[in-house]
Short mmCIF file of C-alpha atoms in Angstrom, two decimals:
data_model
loop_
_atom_site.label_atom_id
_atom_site.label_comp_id
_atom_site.label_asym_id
_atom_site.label_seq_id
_atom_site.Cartn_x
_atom_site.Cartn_y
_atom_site.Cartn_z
CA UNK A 511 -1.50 39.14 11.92
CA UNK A 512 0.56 36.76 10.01
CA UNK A 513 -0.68 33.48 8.99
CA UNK A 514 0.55 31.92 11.45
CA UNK A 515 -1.23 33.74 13.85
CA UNK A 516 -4.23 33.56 11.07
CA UNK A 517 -4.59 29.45 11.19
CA UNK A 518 -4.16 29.71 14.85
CA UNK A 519 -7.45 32.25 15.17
CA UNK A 520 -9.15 30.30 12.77
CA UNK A 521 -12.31 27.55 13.55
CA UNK A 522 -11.42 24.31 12.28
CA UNK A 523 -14.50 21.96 11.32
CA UNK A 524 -13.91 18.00 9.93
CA UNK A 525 -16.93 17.16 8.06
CA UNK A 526 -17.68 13.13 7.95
CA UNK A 527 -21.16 12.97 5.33
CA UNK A 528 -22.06 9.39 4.31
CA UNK A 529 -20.81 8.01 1.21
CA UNK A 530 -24.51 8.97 -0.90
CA UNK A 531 -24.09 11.62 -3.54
CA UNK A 532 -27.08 13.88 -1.82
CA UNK A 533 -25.20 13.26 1.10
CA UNK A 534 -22.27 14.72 -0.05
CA UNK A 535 -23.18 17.37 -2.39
CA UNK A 536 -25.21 18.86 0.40
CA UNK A 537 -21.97 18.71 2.92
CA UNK A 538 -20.07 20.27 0.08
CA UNK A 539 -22.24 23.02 -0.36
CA UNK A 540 -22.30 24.05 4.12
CA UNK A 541 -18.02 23.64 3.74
CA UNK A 542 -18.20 26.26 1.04
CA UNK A 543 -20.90 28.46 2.70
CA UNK A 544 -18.54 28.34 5.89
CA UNK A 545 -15.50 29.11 4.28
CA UNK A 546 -17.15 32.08 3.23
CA UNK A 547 -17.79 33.07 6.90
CA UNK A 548 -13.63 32.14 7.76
CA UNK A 549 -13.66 28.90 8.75
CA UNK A 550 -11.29 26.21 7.71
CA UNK A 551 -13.45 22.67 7.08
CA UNK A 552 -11.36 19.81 6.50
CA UNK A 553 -13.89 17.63 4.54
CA UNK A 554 -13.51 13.79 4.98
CA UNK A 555 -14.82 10.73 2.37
CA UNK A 556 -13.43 7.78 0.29
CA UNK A 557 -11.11 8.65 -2.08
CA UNK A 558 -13.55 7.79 -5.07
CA UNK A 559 -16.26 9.89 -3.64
CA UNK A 560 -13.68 12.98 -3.13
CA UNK A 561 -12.29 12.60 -6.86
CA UNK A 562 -16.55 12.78 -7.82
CA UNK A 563 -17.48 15.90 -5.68
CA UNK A 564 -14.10 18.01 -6.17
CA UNK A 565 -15.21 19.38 -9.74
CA UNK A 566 -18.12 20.39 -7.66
CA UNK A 567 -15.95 23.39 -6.39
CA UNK A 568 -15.67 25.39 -9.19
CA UNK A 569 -13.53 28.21 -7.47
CA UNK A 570 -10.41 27.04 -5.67
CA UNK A 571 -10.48 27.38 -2.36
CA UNK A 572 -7.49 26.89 0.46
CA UNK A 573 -9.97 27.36 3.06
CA UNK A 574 -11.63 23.44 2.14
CA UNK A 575 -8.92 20.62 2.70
CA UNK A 576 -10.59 17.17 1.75
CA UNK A 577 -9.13 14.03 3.68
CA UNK A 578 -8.78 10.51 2.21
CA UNK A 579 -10.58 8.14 4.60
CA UNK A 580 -10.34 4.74 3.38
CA UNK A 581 -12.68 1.58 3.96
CA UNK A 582 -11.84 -1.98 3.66
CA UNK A 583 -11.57 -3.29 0.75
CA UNK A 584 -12.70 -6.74 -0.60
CA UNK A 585 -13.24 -8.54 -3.80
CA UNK A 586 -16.62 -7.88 -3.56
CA UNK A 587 -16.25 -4.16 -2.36
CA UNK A 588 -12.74 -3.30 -4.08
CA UNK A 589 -12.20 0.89 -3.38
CA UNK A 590 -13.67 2.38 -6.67
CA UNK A 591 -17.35 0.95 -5.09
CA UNK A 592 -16.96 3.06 -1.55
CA UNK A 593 -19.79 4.93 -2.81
CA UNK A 594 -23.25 4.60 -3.15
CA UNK A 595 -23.25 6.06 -6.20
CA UNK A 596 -24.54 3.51 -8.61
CA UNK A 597 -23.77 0.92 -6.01
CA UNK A 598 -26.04 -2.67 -6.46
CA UNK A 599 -28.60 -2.95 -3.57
CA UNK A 600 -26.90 -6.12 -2.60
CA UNK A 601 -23.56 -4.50 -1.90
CA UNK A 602 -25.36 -1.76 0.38
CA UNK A 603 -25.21 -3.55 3.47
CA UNK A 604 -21.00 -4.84 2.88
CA UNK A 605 -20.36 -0.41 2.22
CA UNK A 606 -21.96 0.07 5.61
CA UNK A 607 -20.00 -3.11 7.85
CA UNK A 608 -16.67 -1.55 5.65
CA UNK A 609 -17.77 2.35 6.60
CA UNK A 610 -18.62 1.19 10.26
CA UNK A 611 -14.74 -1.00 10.45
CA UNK A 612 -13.33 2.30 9.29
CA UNK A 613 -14.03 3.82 12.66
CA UNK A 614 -10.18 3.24 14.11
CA UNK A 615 -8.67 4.94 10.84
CA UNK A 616 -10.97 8.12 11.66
CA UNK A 617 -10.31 8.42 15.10
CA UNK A 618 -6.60 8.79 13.84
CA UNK A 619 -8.02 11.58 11.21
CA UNK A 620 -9.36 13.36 14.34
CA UNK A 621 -6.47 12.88 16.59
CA UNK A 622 -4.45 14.28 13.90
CA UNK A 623 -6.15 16.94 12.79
CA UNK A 624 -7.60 17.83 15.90
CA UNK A 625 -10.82 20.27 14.75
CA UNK A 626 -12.64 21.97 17.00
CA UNK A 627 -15.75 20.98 16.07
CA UNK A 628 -17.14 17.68 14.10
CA UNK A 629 -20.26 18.01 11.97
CA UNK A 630 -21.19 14.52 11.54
CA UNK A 631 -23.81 12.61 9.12
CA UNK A 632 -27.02 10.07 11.04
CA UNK A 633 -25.53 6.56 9.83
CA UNK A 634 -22.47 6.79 11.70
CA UNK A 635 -22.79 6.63 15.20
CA UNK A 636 -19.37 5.98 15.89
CA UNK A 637 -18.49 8.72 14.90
CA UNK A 638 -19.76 11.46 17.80
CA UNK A 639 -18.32 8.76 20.10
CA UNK A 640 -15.36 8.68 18.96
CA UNK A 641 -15.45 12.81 18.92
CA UNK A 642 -16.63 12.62 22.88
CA UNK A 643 -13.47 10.50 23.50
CA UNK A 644 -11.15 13.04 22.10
CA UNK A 645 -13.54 15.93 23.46
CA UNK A 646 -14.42 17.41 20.66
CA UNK A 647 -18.03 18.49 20.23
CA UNK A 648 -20.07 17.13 17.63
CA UNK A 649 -22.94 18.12 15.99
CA UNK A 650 -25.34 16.64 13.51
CA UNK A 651 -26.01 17.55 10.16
CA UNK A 652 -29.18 15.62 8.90
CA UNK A 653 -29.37 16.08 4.77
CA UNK A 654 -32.94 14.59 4.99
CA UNK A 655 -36.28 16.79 5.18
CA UNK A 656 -37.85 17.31 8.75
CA UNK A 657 -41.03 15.62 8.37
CA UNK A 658 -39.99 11.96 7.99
CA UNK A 659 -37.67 12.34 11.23
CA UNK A 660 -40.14 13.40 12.73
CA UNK A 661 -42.99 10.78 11.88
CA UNK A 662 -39.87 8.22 12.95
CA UNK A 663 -39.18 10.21 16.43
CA UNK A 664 -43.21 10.42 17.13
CA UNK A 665 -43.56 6.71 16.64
CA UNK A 666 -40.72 6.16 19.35
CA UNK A 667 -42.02 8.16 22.07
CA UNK A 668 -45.61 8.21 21.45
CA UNK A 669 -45.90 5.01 19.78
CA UNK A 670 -49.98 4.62 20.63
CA UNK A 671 -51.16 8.20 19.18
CA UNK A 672 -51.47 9.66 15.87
CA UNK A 673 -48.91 11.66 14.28
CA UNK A 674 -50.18 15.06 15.43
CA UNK A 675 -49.67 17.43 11.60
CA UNK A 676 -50.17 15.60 9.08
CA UNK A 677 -52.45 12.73 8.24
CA UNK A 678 -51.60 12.72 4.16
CA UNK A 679 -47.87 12.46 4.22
CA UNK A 680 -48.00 8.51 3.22
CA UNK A 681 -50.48 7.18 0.65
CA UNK A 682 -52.29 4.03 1.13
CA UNK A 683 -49.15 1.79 -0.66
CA UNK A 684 -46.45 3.23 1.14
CA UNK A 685 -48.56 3.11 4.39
CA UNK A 686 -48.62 -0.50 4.28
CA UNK A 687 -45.18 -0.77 2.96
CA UNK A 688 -43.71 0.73 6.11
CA UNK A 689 -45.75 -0.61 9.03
CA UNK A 690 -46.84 -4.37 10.22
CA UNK A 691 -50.59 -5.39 9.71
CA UNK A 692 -51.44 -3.90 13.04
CA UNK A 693 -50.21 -0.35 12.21
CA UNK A 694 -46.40 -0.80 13.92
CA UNK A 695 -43.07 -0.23 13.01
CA UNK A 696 -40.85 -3.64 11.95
CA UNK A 697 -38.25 -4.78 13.93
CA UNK A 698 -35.75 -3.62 11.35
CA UNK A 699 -37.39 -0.42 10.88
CA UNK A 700 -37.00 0.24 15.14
CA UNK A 701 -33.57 -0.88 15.45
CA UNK A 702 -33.06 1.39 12.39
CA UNK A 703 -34.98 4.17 14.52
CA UNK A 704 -33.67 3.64 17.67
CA UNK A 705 -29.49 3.95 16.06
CA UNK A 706 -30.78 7.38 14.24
CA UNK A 707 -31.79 8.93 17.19
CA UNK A 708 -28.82 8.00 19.05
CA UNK A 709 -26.98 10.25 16.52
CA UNK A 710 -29.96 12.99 17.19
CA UNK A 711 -28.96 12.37 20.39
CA UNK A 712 -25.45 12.98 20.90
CA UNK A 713 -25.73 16.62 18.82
CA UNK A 714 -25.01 19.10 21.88
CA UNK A 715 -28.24 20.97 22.44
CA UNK A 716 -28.78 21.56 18.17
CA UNK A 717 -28.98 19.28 15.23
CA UNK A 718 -28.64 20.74 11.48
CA UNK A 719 -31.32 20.11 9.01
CA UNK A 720 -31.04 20.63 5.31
CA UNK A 721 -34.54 22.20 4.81
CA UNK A 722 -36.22 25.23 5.24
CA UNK A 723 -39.14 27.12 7.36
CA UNK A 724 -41.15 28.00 4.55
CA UNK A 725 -41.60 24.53 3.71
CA UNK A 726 -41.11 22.66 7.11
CA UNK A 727 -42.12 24.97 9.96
CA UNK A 728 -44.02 23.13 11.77
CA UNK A 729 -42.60 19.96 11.38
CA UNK A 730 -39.27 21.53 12.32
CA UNK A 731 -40.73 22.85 15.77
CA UNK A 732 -42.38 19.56 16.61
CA UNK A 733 -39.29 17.73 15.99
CA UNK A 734 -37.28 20.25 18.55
CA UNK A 735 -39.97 19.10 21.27
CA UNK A 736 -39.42 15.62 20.34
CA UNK A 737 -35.89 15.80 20.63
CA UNK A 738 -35.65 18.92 23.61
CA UNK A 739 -33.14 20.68 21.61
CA UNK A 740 -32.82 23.32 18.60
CA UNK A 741 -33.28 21.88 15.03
CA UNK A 742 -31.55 24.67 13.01
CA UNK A 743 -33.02 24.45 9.44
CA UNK A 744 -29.95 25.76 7.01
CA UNK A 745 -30.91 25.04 3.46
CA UNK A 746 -31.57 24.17 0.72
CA UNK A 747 -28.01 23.47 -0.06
CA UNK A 748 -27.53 22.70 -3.60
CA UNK A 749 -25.18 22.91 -6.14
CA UNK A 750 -25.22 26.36 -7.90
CA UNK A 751 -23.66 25.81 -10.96
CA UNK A 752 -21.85 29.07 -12.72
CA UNK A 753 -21.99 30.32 -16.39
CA UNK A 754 -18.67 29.21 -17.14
CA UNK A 755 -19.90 25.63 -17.20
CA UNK A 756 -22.48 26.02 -19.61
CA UNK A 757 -19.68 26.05 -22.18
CA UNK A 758 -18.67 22.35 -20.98
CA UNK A 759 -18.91 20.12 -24.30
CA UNK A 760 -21.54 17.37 -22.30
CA UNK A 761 -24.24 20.20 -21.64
CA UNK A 762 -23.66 22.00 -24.79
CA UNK A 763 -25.59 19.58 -26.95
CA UNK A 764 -28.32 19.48 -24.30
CA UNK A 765 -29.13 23.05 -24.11
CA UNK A 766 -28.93 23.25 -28.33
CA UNK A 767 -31.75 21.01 -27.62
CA UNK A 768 -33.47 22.83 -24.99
CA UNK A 769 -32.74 26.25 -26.81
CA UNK A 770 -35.47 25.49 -29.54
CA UNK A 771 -38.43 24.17 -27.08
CA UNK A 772 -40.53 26.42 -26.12
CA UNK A 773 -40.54 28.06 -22.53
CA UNK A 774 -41.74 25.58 -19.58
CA UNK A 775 -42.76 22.80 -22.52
CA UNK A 776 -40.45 19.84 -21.34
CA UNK A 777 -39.49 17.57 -18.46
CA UNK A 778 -36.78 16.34 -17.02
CA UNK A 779 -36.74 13.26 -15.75
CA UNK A 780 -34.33 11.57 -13.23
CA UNK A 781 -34.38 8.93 -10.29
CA UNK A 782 -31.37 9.39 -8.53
CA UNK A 783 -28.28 7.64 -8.49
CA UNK A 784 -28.78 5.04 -5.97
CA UNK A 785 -32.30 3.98 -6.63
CA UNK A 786 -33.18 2.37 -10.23
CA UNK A 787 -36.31 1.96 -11.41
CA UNK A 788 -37.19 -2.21 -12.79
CA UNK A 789 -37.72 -2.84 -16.47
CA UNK A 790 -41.41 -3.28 -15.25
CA UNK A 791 -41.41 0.19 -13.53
CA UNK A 792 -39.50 1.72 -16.76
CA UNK A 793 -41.89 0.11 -19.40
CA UNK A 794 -44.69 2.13 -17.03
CA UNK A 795 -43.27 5.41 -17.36
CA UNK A 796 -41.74 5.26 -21.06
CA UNK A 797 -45.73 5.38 -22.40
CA UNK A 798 -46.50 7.65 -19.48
CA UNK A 799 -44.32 10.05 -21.06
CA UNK A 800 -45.31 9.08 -24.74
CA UNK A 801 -48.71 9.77 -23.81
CA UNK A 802 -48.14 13.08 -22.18
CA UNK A 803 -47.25 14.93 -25.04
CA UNK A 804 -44.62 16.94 -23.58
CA UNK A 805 -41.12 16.83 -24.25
CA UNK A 806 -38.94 15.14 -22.22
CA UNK A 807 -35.28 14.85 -21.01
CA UNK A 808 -34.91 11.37 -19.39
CA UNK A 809 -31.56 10.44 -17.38
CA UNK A 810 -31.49 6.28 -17.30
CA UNK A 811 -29.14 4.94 -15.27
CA UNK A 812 -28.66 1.75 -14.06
CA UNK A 813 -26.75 -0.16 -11.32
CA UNK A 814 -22.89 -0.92 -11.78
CA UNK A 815 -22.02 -4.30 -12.82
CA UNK A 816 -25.83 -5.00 -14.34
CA UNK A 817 -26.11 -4.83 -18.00
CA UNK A 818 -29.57 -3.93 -18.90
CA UNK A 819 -30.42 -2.93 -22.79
CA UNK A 820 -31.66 -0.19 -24.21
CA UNK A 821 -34.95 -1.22 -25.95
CA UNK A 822 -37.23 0.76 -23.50
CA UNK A 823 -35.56 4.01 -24.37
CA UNK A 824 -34.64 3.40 -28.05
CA UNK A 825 -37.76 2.66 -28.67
CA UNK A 826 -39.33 5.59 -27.14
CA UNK A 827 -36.81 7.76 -28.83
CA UNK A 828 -38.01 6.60 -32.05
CA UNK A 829 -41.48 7.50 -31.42
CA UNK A 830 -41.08 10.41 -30.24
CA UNK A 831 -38.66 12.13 -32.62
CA UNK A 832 -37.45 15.55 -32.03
CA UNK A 833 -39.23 15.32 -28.51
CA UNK A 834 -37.64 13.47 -26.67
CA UNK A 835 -33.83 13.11 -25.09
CA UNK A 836 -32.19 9.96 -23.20
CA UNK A 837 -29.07 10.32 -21.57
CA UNK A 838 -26.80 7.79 -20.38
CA UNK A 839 -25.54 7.34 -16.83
CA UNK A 840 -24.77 10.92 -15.96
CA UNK A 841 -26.42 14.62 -16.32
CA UNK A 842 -25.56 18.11 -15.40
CA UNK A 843 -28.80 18.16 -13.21
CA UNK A 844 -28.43 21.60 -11.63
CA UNK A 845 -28.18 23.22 -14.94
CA UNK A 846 -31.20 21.22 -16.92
CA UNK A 847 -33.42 22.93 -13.89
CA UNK A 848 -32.41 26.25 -14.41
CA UNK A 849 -33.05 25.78 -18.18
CA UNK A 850 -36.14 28.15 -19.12
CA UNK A 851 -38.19 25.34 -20.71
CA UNK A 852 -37.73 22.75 -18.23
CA UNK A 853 -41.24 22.92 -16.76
CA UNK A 854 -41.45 20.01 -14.08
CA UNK A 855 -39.16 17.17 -12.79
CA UNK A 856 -40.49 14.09 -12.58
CA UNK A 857 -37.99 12.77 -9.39
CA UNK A 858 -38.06 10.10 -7.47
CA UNK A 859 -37.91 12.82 -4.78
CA UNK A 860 -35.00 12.10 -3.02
CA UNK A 861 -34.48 15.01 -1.01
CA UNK A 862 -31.27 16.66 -2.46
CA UNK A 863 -33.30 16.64 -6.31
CA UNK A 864 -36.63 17.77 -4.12
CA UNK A 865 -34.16 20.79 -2.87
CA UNK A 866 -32.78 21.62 -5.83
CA UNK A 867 -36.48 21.86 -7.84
CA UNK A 868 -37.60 24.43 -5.35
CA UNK A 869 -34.46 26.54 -5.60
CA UNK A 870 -34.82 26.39 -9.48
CA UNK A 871 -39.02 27.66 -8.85
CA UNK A 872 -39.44 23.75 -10.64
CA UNK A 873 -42.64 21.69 -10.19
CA UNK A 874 -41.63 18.41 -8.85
CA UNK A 875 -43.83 15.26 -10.21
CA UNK A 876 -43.24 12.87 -7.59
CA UNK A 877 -42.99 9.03 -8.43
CA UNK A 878 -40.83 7.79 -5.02
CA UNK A 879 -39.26 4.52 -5.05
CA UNK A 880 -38.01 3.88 -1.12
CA UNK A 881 -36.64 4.89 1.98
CA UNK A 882 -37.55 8.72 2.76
CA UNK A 883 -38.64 9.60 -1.25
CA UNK A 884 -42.39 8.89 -0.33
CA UNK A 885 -42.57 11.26 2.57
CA UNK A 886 -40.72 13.34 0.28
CA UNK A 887 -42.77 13.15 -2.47
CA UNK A 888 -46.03 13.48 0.57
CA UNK A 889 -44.67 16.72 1.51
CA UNK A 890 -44.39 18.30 -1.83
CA UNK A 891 -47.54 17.77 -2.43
CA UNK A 892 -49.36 19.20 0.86
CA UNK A 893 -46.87 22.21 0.54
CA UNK A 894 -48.59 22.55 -3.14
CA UNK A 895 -45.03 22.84 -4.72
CA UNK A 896 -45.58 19.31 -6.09
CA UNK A 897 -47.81 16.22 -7.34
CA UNK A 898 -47.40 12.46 -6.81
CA UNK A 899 -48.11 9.98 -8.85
CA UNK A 900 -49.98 7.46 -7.10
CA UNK A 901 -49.11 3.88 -7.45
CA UNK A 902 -51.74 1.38 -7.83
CA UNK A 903 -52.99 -0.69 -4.50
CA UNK A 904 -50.17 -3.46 -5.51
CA UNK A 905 -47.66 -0.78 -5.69
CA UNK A 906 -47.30 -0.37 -9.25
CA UNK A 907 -46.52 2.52 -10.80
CA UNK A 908 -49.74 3.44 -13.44
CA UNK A 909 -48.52 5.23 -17.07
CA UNK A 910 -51.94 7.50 -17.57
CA UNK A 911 -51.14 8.52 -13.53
CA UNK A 912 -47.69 9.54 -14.61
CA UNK A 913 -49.06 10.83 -18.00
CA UNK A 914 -52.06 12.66 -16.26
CA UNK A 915 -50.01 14.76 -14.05
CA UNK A 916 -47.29 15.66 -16.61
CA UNK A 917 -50.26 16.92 -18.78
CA UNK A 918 -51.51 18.99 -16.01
CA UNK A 919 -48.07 20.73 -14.86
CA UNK A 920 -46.42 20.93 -18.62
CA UNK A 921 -48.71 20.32 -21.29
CA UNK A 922 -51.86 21.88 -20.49
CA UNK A 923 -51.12 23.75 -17.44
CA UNK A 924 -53.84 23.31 -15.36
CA UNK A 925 -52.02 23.42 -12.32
CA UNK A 926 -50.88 26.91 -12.53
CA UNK A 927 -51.40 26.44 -8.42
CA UNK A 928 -48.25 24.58 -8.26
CA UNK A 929 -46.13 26.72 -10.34
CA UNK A 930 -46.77 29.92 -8.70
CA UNK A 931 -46.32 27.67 -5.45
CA UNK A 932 -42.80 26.77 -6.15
CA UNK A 933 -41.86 30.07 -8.09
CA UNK A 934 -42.81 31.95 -5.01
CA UNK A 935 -41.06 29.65 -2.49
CA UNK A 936 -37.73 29.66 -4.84
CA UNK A 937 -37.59 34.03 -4.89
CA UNK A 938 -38.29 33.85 -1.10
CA UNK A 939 -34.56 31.52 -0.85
CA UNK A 940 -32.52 33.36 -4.19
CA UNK A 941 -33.57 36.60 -1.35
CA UNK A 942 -31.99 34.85 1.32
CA UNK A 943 -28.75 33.52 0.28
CA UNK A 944 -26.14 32.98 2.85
CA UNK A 945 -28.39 33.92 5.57
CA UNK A 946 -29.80 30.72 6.43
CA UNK A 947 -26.51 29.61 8.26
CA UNK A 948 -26.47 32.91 10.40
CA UNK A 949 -27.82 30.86 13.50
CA UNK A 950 -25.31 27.96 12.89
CA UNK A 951 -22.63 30.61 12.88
CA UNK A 952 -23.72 31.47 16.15
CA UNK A 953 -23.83 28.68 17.70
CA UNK A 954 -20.12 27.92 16.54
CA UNK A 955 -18.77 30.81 18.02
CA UNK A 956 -19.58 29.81 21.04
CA UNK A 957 -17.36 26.39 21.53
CA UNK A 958 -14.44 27.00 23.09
CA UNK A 959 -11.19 27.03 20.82
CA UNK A 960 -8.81 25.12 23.19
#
């Protein structure tokens, strides 16, 4: 067959993932498990967001073609800001009016390019309509976790009962934060329902999920009655980094550091790169982490365009000597994890860092800021892979919570329950591998190929 022929036989997927990193990564990572399997994916995003995620394939590979789509652009949202990445909270609402306005420039992508399938993300729903026009099916790939769809699903078609599985998931705090006085959803929060499951919706008879059985099975079988279809778990899909790139000059000063701490003796600590912690939050979990005892790795970032100092961290550092680390901005994530004396992450638990902690058999220490992170942080917890650090009734984030926890995990190890938890869970997905997509595979051989 010559390759002609070849790119004739082949499946085509275009892959549209929202502009957030987790987003992305985890799209990233299903394009270069299905090129494995022989299909081409042609993988569509901002041109700022494809120049981040491209040293993300480490081996070249014709088989992933990434397309330029591009937003409009404004003074206040100029083209190197079509990313969430770091993006101000104010500016969040202009990136989705400029992704949504994009719609007539990506139904020219697909008319071009003319895949056979879409695999679309949940905050576009445009974007499967758009695919129906051209009739090409679509189906959805959520990068969130199973249970919080599922809490949001429940409370639109059985909006007077009680969530049937789980009555722990939210703490008291986040319990009020997400409901009216009289136990209901807010306006916002059921428009904001209702368009997500529109996009559950229009998935052909299976949606995608990012998450896995052994930590979401029965949240991912109440969801498929919700929604009358099959919710194919296919992860976790994280970033496995290679040895090659522990050479790279930015992590080679960071595992000199690691290299003389002692095995599972030090956190890392991260939030993300969408959702910041306040200076009021930060000047709780600095002492936390003084107070702790154990060393620490602590990524601070901050949003673009806002100039914060550096006391907090300076000052830390100069407490805690040859314990602690602060990086600026940026860190090789994947590879801190898989460092033998990182011994817990305390995440904000968004679900792409909650991923890659199990994969790396890493006790998460859960301090959630928003959105889906305190379901997230919730479900760790009951699957006893995780802790959360409780906030106080106002919401507040409490230093000897964040300190008590990180003593228990790290220091003095009294929750060896945890870490035999997640060790187990990670050697039950390294055993897997590639096999988690074998029933998405399936299901693509079946569309027809024009």
């Amino acid at each position: 067959m010559d390759a002609h022929q070849q790119a004739e036989h082949t499946t085509t997927i275009l892959m549209l993932p929202w502009v957030g990193y987790g987003h992305l990564t985890a799209y990233l990572e299903l394009a270069k498990a299905l090129s494995r399997r022989n299909f081409h994916i042609y993988y569509c995003s901002t041109p700022v967001n494809i120049e981040s995620i491209k040293p993300k394939l480490t081996i070249p590979c014709s088989s992933i073609q990434f397309v330029e789509l591009h937003l409009p652009s404004s003074d206040d949202l100029p083209p190197n800001l079509h990313t969430t990445n770091g993006l101000p909270s104010h500016l969040m609402p202009t990136l989705h009016q400029a992704f949504s306005a994009a719609a007539p420039l990506f139904e020219e992508i697909l008319q071009t390019l003319c895949p056979h399938l879409l695999i679309y993300d949940s905050l576009q729903p445009w974007a499967p309509k758009i695919a129906s026009s051209l009739k090409i099916p679509a189906l959805n790939f959520n990068t969130s976790g199973v249970s919080v769809i599922a809490q949001a699903l429940h409370a639109i078609h059985h909006p007077d009962s009680k969530f049937p599985l789980s009555d722990f998931i939210l703490h008291n705090y986040w319990k009020s934060t997400y409901t009216t006085a009289d136990g209901g959803a807010s306006e916002k929060t059921r428009r904001a329902r209702e368009a997500f499951l529109y996009c559950l919706n229009s998935s052909g008879n299976a949606i995608l999920i990012n998450t896995f059985r052994e930590l979401e099975g029965e949240y991912i079988d109440y969801l498929s009655l919700l929604l009358n279809k099959k919710v194919i778990p296919i992860g976790p899909l994280v970033y496995e980094p290679n040895q090659d790139e522990d050479q790279d000059e930015e992590y080679r000063s960071i595992k000199n550091w690691l290299d003389k701490k002692e095995p599972c003796s030090t956190v890392f600590v991260s939030f993300g790169s969408e959702y910041f912690p306040s200076n009021e939050e930060m000047e709780e979990i600095a002492p936390g982490l003084e107070e702790s005892g154990a060393n620490f790795i602590w990524v601070v970032r901050f949003p673009k365009l806002e100039n914060r100092n550096g006391i907090i961290e300076e000052g830390l550092l100069e407490r805690a000597g040859e314990r602690g680390m602060v990086i600026k901005e940026w860190a090789p994530q994947a590879r801190i994890l898989r460092h033998g004396s990182i011994g817990g992450f305390v995440s904000h638990c968004g679900w792409n860092s909650v991923m890659e902690s199990i994969i790396c058999g890493v006790p998460v220490i859960g301090v959630p800021m928003r959105v889906d992170q305190p379901y997230n942080a919730g479900l760790v917890e009951e699957a006893g892979v995780g802790v959360e650090a409780k906030r106080d009734p106002d919401g507040k984030i409490q230093r000897h919570e964040v300190s008590k926890l990180i003593k228990q995990v790290v220091v003095e190890k009294t929750r060896d329950d945890v870490r035999k938890k997640v060790a187990q869970m990670s050697e039950i997905l390294r055993r897997k591998g590639d096999e988690k997509i074998d029933e998405m595979v399936a299901l693509i051989s079946l569309l027809p190929k024009g």
